mmCIF file of C-alpha atoms in Angstrom:
data_model
loop_
_atom_site.group_PDB
_atom_site.id
_atom_site.type_symbol
_atom_site.label_atom_id
_atom_site.label_comp_id
_atom_site.label_asym_id
_atom_site.label_seq_id
_atom_site.Cartn_x
_atom_site.Cartn_y
_atom_site.Cartn_z
ATOM 1 C CA ALA D 240 5.866 28.172 -46.153
ATOM 2 C CA GLN D 241 8.931 26.214 -47.097
ATOM 3 C CA SER D 242 11.771 27.718 -49.086
ATOM 4 C CA VAL D 243 15.267 26.829 -50.181
ATOM 5 C CA ALA D 244 18.074 29.193 -51.138
ATOM 6 C CA GLN D 245 21.217 28.322 -53.004
ATOM 7 C CA PRO D 246 23.104 31.596 -52.868
ATOM 8 C CA GLU D 247 25.589 30.794 -55.638
ATOM 9 C CA ASP D 248 24.447 30.334 -59.223
ATOM 10 C CA GLN D 249 27.866 29.024 -60.176
ATOM 11 C CA VAL D 250 30.760 27.461 -58.299
ATOM 12 C CA ASN D 251 34.136 26.944 -59.941
ATOM 13 C CA VAL D 252 36.767 24.729 -58.382
ATOM 14 C CA ALA D 253 39.999 23.153 -59.575
ATOM 15 C CA GLU D 254 40.186 19.387 -59.857
ATOM 16 C CA GLY D 255 41.541 17.863 -56.668
ATOM 17 C CA ASN D 256 40.460 20.773 -54.500
ATOM 18 C CA PRO D 257 37.638 20.534 -51.963
ATOM 19 C CA LEU D 258 34.239 21.791 -53.049
ATOM 20 C CA THR D 259 31.281 23.255 -51.196
ATOM 21 C CA VAL D 260 27.827 23.978 -52.594
ATOM 22 C CA LYS D 261 25.739 26.014 -50.193
ATOM 23 C CA CYS D 262 22.103 25.574 -49.214
ATOM 24 C CA THR D 263 19.942 27.288 -46.624
ATOM 25 C CA TYR D 264 16.332 26.528 -45.944
ATOM 26 C CA SER D 265 13.235 27.717 -44.179
ATOM 27 C CA VAL D 266 10.593 25.286 -42.972
ATOM 28 C CA SER D 267 8.117 24.911 -40.142
ATOM 29 C CA GLY D 268 8.906 21.904 -38.047
ATOM 30 C CA ASN D 269 11.620 19.344 -38.576
ATOM 31 C CA PRO D 270 12.989 19.302 -42.104
ATOM 32 C CA TYR D 271 13.835 16.478 -44.421
ATOM 33 C CA LEU D 272 16.758 17.709 -46.551
ATOM 34 C CA PHE D 273 17.999 16.299 -49.839
ATOM 35 C CA TRP D 274 20.655 16.879 -52.484
ATOM 36 C CA TYR D 275 20.207 15.897 -56.105
ATOM 37 C CA VAL D 276 22.496 16.239 -59.116
ATOM 38 C CA GLN D 277 21.456 16.758 -62.718
ATOM 39 C CA TYR D 278 23.694 16.079 -65.702
ATOM 40 C CA PRO D 279 22.867 17.651 -69.096
ATOM 41 C CA ASN D 280 19.651 16.378 -70.646
ATOM 42 C CA ARG D 281 19.069 13.974 -67.775
ATOM 43 C CA GLY D 282 16.749 13.668 -64.816
ATOM 44 C CA LEU D 283 17.795 14.320 -61.236
ATOM 45 C CA GLN D 284 19.876 11.765 -59.407
ATOM 46 C CA PHE D 285 19.664 11.364 -55.641
ATOM 47 C CA LEU D 286 22.916 12.050 -53.752
ATOM 48 C CA LEU D 287 22.038 12.059 -50.072
ATOM 49 C CA LYS D 288 19.490 13.068 -47.467
ATOM 50 C CA TYR D 289 19.168 14.114 -43.868
ATOM 51 C CA ILE D 290 16.197 12.844 -41.909
ATOM 52 C CA THR D 291 17.410 12.699 -38.330
ATOM 53 C CA GLY D 292 20.434 11.679 -36.309
ATOM 54 C CA ASP D 293 24.055 12.451 -37.154
ATOM 55 C CA ASN D 294 24.454 15.920 -38.617
ATOM 56 C CA LEU D 295 27.067 14.708 -41.118
ATOM 57 C CA VAL D 296 25.495 12.672 -43.880
ATOM 58 C CA LYS D 297 27.511 10.679 -46.397
ATOM 59 C CA GLY D 298 26.166 9.944 -49.839
ATOM 60 C CA SER D 299 26.994 8.765 -53.327
ATOM 61 C CA TYR D 300 30.211 9.490 -55.258
ATOM 62 C CA GLY D 301 32.093 10.702 -52.170
ATOM 63 C CA PHE D 302 29.736 13.566 -51.396
ATOM 64 C CA GLU D 303 28.708 14.502 -47.890
ATOM 65 C CA ALA D 304 26.562 17.210 -46.336
ATOM 66 C CA GLU D 305 26.382 18.789 -42.932
ATOM 67 C CA PHE D 306 23.079 19.701 -41.334
ATOM 68 C CA ASN D 307 23.314 22.801 -39.150
ATOM 69 C CA LYS D 308 20.054 23.498 -37.390
ATOM 70 C CA SER D 309 21.058 26.840 -35.872
ATOM 71 C CA GLN D 310 22.139 28.203 -39.237
ATOM 72 C CA THR D 311 19.367 26.361 -41.128
ATOM 73 C CA SER D 312 21.953 25.165 -43.609
ATOM 74 C CA PHE D 313 22.705 21.930 -45.407
ATOM 75 C CA HIS D 314 25.892 22.500 -47.406
ATOM 76 C CA LEU D 315 27.125 19.854 -49.814
ATOM 77 C CA LYS D 316 30.826 19.016 -49.689
ATOM 78 C CA LYS D 317 33.420 16.794 -51.289
ATOM 79 C CA PRO D 318 37.066 16.593 -50.191
ATOM 80 C CA SER D 319 38.513 16.269 -53.697
ATOM 81 C CA ALA D 320 36.603 17.391 -56.780
ATOM 82 C CA LEU D 321 36.609 15.516 -60.082
ATOM 83 C CA VAL D 322 35.970 16.952 -63.542
ATOM 84 C CA SER D 323 33.103 14.466 -63.797
ATOM 85 C CA ASP D 324 31.410 16.194 -60.821
ATOM 86 C CA SER D 325 30.594 19.133 -63.111
ATOM 87 C CA ALA D 326 26.802 19.335 -63.151
ATOM 88 C CA LEU D 327 23.782 21.169 -61.757
ATOM 89 C CA TYR D 328 23.124 20.567 -58.062
ATOM 90 C CA PHE D 329 19.784 20.986 -56.349
ATOM 91 C CA CYS D 330 19.034 21.222 -52.667
ATOM 92 C CA ALA D 331 15.496 20.286 -51.607
ATOM 93 C CA VAL D 332 13.510 20.461 -48.402
ATOM 94 C CA ARG D 333 10.333 18.845 -47.267
ATOM 95 C CA ALA D 334 8.447 19.044 -44.010
ATOM 96 C CA THR D 335 6.056 16.336 -42.928
ATOM 97 C CA GLY D 336 2.927 16.431 -45.032
ATOM 98 C CA GLN D 337 4.334 19.036 -47.395
ATOM 99 C CA ASN D 338 5.577 18.898 -50.968
ATOM 100 C CA PHE D 339 9.177 18.907 -52.024
ATOM 101 C CA VAL D 340 10.556 22.408 -52.542
ATOM 102 C CA PHE D 341 13.700 22.669 -54.621
ATOM 103 C CA GLY D 342 16.294 25.392 -54.643
ATOM 104 C CA PRO D 343 17.176 27.189 -57.891
ATOM 105 C CA GLY D 344 20.217 25.035 -58.465
ATOM 106 C CA THR D 345 23.965 25.683 -58.442
ATOM 107 C CA ARG D 346 26.079 24.932 -61.469
ATOM 108 C CA LEU D 347 29.369 23.339 -60.454
ATOM 109 C CA SER D 348 32.306 23.508 -62.837
ATOM 110 C CA VAL D 349 35.400 21.527 -61.964
ATOM 111 C CA LEU D 350 38.353 22.727 -63.983
ATOM 112 C CA PRO D 351 41.134 20.305 -64.961
ATOM 113 C CA LYS W 114 15.460 -3.069 -60.659
ATOM 114 C CA ALA W 115 14.362 -0.768 -63.470
ATOM 115 C CA GLY W 116 14.214 2.947 -62.736
ATOM 116 C CA VAL W 117 11.463 5.432 -63.406
ATOM 117 C CA THR W 118 10.518 5.363 -67.076
ATOM 118 C CA GLN W 119 9.026 8.322 -68.871
ATOM 119 C CA THR W 120 7.627 8.422 -72.384
ATOM 120 C CA PRO W 121 7.964 10.062 -74.774
ATOM 121 C CA ARG W 122 11.378 11.594 -74.214
ATOM 122 C CA TYR W 123 10.963 14.374 -76.742
ATOM 123 C CA LEU W 124 7.937 15.867 -78.405
ATOM 124 C CA ILE W 125 6.893 18.969 -80.283
ATOM 125 C CA LYS W 126 3.350 20.267 -80.160
ATOM 126 C CA THR W 127 1.491 23.247 -81.571
ATOM 127 C CA ARG W 128 -0.197 25.904 -79.484
ATOM 128 C CA GLY W 129 -3.741 24.909 -78.603
ATOM 129 C CA GLN W 130 -3.089 21.186 -78.826
ATOM 130 C CA GLN W 131 -3.043 18.850 -75.868
ATOM 131 C CA VAL W 132 -0.385 16.406 -74.736
ATOM 132 C CA THR W 133 -0.258 13.307 -72.542
ATOM 133 C CA LEU W 134 2.939 12.197 -70.832
ATOM 134 C CA SER W 135 3.409 8.806 -69.253
ATOM 135 C CA CYS W 136 5.393 7.626 -66.239
ATOM 136 C CA SER W 137 6.080 4.123 -64.976
ATOM 137 C CA PRO W 138 7.435 4.163 -61.411
ATOM 138 C CA ILE W 139 10.014 1.890 -59.878
ATOM 139 C CA SER W 140 8.473 -1.482 -59.118
ATOM 140 C CA GLY W 141 6.812 -1.424 -55.695
ATOM 141 C CA HIS W 142 6.611 2.358 -55.520
ATOM 142 C CA ARG W 143 3.109 3.644 -54.945
ATOM 143 C CA SER W 144 3.679 7.372 -55.035
ATOM 144 C CA VAL W 145 4.239 9.320 -58.232
ATOM 145 C CA SER W 146 4.854 13.043 -58.386
ATOM 146 C CA TRP W 147 5.305 15.364 -61.349
ATOM 147 C CA TYR W 148 7.501 18.447 -61.724
ATOM 148 C CA GLN W 149 8.007 21.086 -64.371
ATOM 149 C CA GLN W 150 11.536 22.341 -64.966
ATOM 150 C CA THR W 151 12.215 25.544 -66.879
ATOM 151 C CA PRO W 152 15.292 27.798 -66.959
ATOM 152 C CA GLY W 153 13.331 30.723 -65.547
ATOM 153 C CA GLN W 154 11.219 29.040 -62.873
ATOM 154 C CA GLY W 155 13.413 26.119 -61.891
ATOM 155 C CA LEU W 156 11.759 22.974 -60.576
ATOM 156 C CA GLN W 157 8.111 23.384 -59.702
ATOM 157 C CA PHE W 158 5.834 20.782 -58.171
ATOM 158 C CA LEU W 159 2.780 19.903 -60.217
ATOM 159 C CA PHE W 160 0.994 17.145 -58.303
ATOM 160 C CA GLU W 161 1.407 13.890 -56.442
ATOM 161 C CA TYR W 162 -0.592 10.688 -56.691
ATOM 162 C CA PHE W 163 -0.694 7.879 -54.193
ATOM 163 C CA SER W 164 -2.834 4.778 -54.615
ATOM 164 C CA GLU W 165 -4.730 6.375 -57.513
ATOM 165 C CA THR W 166 -5.631 9.480 -55.473
ATOM 166 C CA GLN W 167 -4.273 12.959 -55.947
ATOM 167 C CA ARG W 168 -2.780 13.899 -52.592
ATOM 168 C CA ASN W 169 -1.091 17.215 -53.298
ATOM 169 C CA LYS W 170 -1.302 19.797 -56.027
ATOM 170 C CA GLY W 171 0.948 22.696 -56.938
ATOM 171 C CA ASN W 172 0.007 26.124 -58.214
ATOM 172 C CA PHE W 173 -0.696 25.322 -61.823
ATOM 173 C CA PRO W 174 -3.822 26.099 -63.853
ATOM 174 C CA GLY W 175 -6.511 23.516 -64.418
ATOM 175 C CA ARG W 176 -5.094 22.806 -67.879
ATOM 176 C CA PHE W 177 -2.610 20.585 -66.088
ATOM 177 C CA SER W 178 -4.108 17.350 -64.859
ATOM 178 C CA GLY W 179 -3.017 13.870 -64.041
ATOM 179 C CA ARG W 180 -4.104 10.460 -62.973
ATOM 180 C CA GLN W 181 -2.711 7.261 -61.583
ATOM 181 C CA PHE W 182 -3.708 3.744 -62.482
ATOM 182 C CA SER W 183 -4.043 0.689 -60.273
ATOM 183 C CA ASN W 184 -0.563 -0.497 -61.305
ATOM 184 C CA SER W 185 0.843 2.867 -60.074
ATOM 185 C CA ARG W 186 1.623 4.069 -63.584
ATOM 186 C CA SER W 187 0.740 7.710 -64.024
ATOM 187 C CA GLU W 188 -0.102 10.082 -66.814
ATOM 188 C CA MET W 189 -0.219 13.835 -66.921
ATOM 189 C CA ASN W 190 -2.147 15.842 -69.452
ATOM 190 C CA VAL W 191 -1.791 19.436 -70.534
ATOM 191 C CA SER W 192 -4.642 20.855 -72.585
ATOM 192 C CA THR W 193 -4.729 23.983 -74.733
ATOM 193 C CA LEU W 194 -0.963 24.208 -74.848
ATOM 194 C CA GLU W 195 0.735 27.579 -74.555
ATOM 195 C CA LEU W 196 4.245 28.554 -75.578
ATOM 196 C CA GLY W 197 5.141 28.894 -71.884
ATOM 197 C CA ASP W 198 4.401 25.219 -71.318
ATOM 198 C CA SER W 199 7.628 24.344 -73.097
ATOM 199 C CA ALA W 200 9.660 22.608 -70.409
ATOM 200 C CA LEU W 201 11.200 19.420 -69.132
ATOM 201 C CA TYR W 202 8.527 17.435 -67.290
ATOM 202 C CA LEU W 203 9.936 15.160 -64.657
ATOM 203 C CA CYS W 204 8.235 12.281 -62.941
ATOM 204 C CA ALA W 205 9.448 10.895 -59.621
ATOM 205 C CA SER W 206 8.400 7.876 -57.608
ATOM 206 C CA SER W 207 8.769 6.810 -54.000
ATOM 207 C CA LEU W 208 7.671 3.966 -51.806
ATOM 208 C CA GLU W 209 5.141 5.968 -49.891
ATOM 209 C CA GLY W 210 3.484 9.319 -50.124
ATOM 210 C CA LEU W 211 5.185 12.654 -49.756
ATOM 211 C CA SER W 212 4.284 12.859 -46.074
ATOM 212 C CA SER W 213 7.348 10.865 -45.104
ATOM 213 C CA GLY W 214 11.096 10.977 -45.314
ATOM 214 C CA ASN W 215 11.180 8.693 -48.343
ATOM 215 C CA THR W 216 13.513 9.583 -51.166
ATOM 216 C CA ILE W 217 11.950 10.343 -54.519
ATOM 217 C CA TYR W 218 13.642 8.955 -57.612
ATOM 218 C CA PHE W 219 13.386 10.759 -60.912
ATOM 219 C CA GLY W 220 12.962 9.617 -64.463
ATOM 220 C CA GLU W 221 14.892 11.080 -67.387
ATOM 221 C CA GLY W 222 12.050 13.465 -68.183
ATOM 222 C CA SER W 223 9.951 14.381 -71.186
ATOM 223 C CA TRP W 224 11.074 17.391 -73.175
ATOM 224 C CA LEU W 225 8.044 19.282 -74.464
ATOM 225 C CA THR W 226 8.419 22.045 -77.013
ATOM 226 C CA VAL W 227 5.343 24.081 -77.919
ATOM 227 C CA VAL W 228 5.555 25.992 -81.197
#
């Protein structure tokens, strides 16, 4: 069975500092990994995904994520956080032929 | 290109009633999937439709059903509503079915409150 863990319910970071939102996964076979962001009262917006190839994936709004197969992790990063990055972030995994499985979400607060 | 459109955005229903939610996917997308989002359970997969056929189904009771039309538009129906069905229902579309690396794109959701 597939599963996704986001070990931190909440991440606080000062504006201008680097941010990391952690994600680990469990899946049989090769994973497809995704990050989505949700602003209040909105749907989820796609940020980036890893399918194959380079372990460092770059996405929207300056976000990037690093796929680490040995640690089964896919942490989301940004070099310099903005107040407008404050939102709920979801990591998701899917194996071939399987449904999307989302993590519980991590609330990011960027403090001015 | 227009995004995924869900209607209605907000609705209030009474226990025991039924509700139908609608989703229009991004033009050209043939796969539509539905998710329930609640504070306690997070995002849970309901079902996926591709070319008018249900391809995958999550662990929800039979009160939850859906369908997809020939133009890829989809509806989901919840019968005999319970208080616990109060949630944000999200629709997502993608070019192909879930058995691929395609990205799914979400609509704004339909907020259902059951009283």
